Short mmCIF file of C-alpha atoms in Angstrom, two decimals:
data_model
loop_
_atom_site.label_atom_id
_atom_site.label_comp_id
_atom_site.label_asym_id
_atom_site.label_seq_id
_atom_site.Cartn_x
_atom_site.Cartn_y
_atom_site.Cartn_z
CA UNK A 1 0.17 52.80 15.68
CA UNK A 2 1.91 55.06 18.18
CA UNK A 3 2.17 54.19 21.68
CA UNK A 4 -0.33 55.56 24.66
CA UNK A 5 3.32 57.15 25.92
CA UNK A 6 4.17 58.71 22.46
CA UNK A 7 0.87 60.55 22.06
CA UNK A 8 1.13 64.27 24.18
CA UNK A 9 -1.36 63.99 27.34
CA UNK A 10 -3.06 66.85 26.12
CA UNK A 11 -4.28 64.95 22.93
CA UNK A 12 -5.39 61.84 25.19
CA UNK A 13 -7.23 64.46 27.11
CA UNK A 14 -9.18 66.17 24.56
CA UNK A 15 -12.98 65.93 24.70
CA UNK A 16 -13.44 66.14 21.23
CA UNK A 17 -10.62 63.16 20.45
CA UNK A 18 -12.36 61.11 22.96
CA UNK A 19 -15.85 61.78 21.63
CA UNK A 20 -15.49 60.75 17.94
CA UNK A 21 -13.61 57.42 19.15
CA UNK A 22 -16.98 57.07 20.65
CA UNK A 23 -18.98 57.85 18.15
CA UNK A 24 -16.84 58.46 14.61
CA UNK A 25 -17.29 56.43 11.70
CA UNK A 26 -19.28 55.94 9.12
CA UNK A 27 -22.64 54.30 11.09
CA UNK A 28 -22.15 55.14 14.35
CA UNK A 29 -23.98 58.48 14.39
CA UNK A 30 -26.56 56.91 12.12
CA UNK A 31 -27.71 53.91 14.48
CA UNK A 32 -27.70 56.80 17.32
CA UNK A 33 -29.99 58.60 15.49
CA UNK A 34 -32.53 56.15 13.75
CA UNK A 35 -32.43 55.22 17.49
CA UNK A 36 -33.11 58.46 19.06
CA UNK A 37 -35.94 58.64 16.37
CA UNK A 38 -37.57 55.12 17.10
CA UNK A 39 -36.73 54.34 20.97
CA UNK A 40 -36.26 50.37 20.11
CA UNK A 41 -35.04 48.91 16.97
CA UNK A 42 -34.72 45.14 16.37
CA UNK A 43 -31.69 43.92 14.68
CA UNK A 44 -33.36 43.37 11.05
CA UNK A 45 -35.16 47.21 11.64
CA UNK A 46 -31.78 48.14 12.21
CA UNK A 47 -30.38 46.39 8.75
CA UNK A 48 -33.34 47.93 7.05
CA UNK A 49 -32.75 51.38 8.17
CA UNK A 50 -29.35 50.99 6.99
CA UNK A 51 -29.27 49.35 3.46
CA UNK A 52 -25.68 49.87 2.65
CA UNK A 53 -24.08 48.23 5.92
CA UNK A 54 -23.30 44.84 5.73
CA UNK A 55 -24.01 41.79 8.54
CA UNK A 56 -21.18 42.08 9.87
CA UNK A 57 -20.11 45.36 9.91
CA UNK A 58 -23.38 46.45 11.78
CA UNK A 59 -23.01 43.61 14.45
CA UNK A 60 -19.19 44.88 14.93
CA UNK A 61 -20.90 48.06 15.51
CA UNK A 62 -23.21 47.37 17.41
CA UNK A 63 -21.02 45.76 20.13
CA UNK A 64 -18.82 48.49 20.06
CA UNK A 65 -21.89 50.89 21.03
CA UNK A 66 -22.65 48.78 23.45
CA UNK A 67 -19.43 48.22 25.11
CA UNK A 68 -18.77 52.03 25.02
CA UNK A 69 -22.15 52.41 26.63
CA UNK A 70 -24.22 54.51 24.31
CA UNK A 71 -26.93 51.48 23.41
CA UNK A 72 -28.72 49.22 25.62
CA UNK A 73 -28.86 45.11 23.81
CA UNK A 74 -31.55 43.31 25.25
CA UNK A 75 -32.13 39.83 24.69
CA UNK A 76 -35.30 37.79 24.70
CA UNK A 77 -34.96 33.66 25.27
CA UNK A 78 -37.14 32.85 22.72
CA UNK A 79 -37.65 30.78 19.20
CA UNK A 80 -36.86 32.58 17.08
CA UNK A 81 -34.57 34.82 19.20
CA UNK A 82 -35.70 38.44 19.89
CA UNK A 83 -33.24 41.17 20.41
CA UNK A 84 -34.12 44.79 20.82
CA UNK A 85 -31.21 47.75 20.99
CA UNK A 86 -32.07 50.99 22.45
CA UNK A 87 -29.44 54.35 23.67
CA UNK A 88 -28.90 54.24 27.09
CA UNK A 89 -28.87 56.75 29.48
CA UNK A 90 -25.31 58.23 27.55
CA UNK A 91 -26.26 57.92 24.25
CA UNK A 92 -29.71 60.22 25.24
CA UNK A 93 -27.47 62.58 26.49
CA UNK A 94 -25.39 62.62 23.08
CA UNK A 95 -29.05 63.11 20.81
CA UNK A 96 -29.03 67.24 21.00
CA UNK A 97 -25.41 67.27 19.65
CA UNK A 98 -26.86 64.70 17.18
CA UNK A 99 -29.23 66.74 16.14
CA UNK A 100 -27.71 69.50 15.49
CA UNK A 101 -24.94 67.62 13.37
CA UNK A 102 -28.11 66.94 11.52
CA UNK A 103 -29.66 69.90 11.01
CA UNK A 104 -25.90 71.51 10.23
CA UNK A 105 -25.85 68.27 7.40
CA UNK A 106 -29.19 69.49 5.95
CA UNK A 107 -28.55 73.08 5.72
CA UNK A 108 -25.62 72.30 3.95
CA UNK A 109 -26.67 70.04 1.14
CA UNK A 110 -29.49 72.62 0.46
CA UNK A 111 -26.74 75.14 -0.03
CA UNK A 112 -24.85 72.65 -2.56
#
């Protein structure tokens, strides 16, 4: 991997670069949307909406929207524990964009 030096500023500066670091990948955009669409998921709701991603690949995930603050994790102290992930006031922002990437992705199958 090339270093932060080797890379030209105006590639470390790009919106769109920075933007699919955020939210590139193969789930991602998925859990932004099922969220958009529901408000709150719970972690199993979550697995369920998303049948091919593995444990641990949607827990990596998962942190990694939440550390880039798009989601909101909220945890309840209680047996069993209760954990509830909605977007934050970012990933909101990010759901017109969303959309659109959806209805682009529709419009485009029908034309296959």
């Amino acid at each position: 991997m090339k270093k932060k030096q080797e890379i030209p500023e105006c590639i470390q500066r790009c919106g769109v670069e920075y933007a699919f670091k955020r939210i590139g990948g193969k789930y991602k955009g998925r859990i932004l949307w099922h969220l958009g669409l529901q408000s709150v998921l719970r972690y199993g709701e979550l697995s369920r909406t998303l049948p091919d991603i593995t444990t641990k690949m949607l827990t990596q995930t998962l942190r990694e929207l939440e550390d880039d603050n798009l989601i909101i994790r909220k945890m309840y102290h209680e047996v069993p524990p209760k954990v509830e992930y909605s977007l934050s006031d970012t990933g909101r922002e990010l759901m017109p964009f969303i959309e659109h990437l959806h209805n682009w992705g529709k419009k485009q199958l029908a034309n296959e």
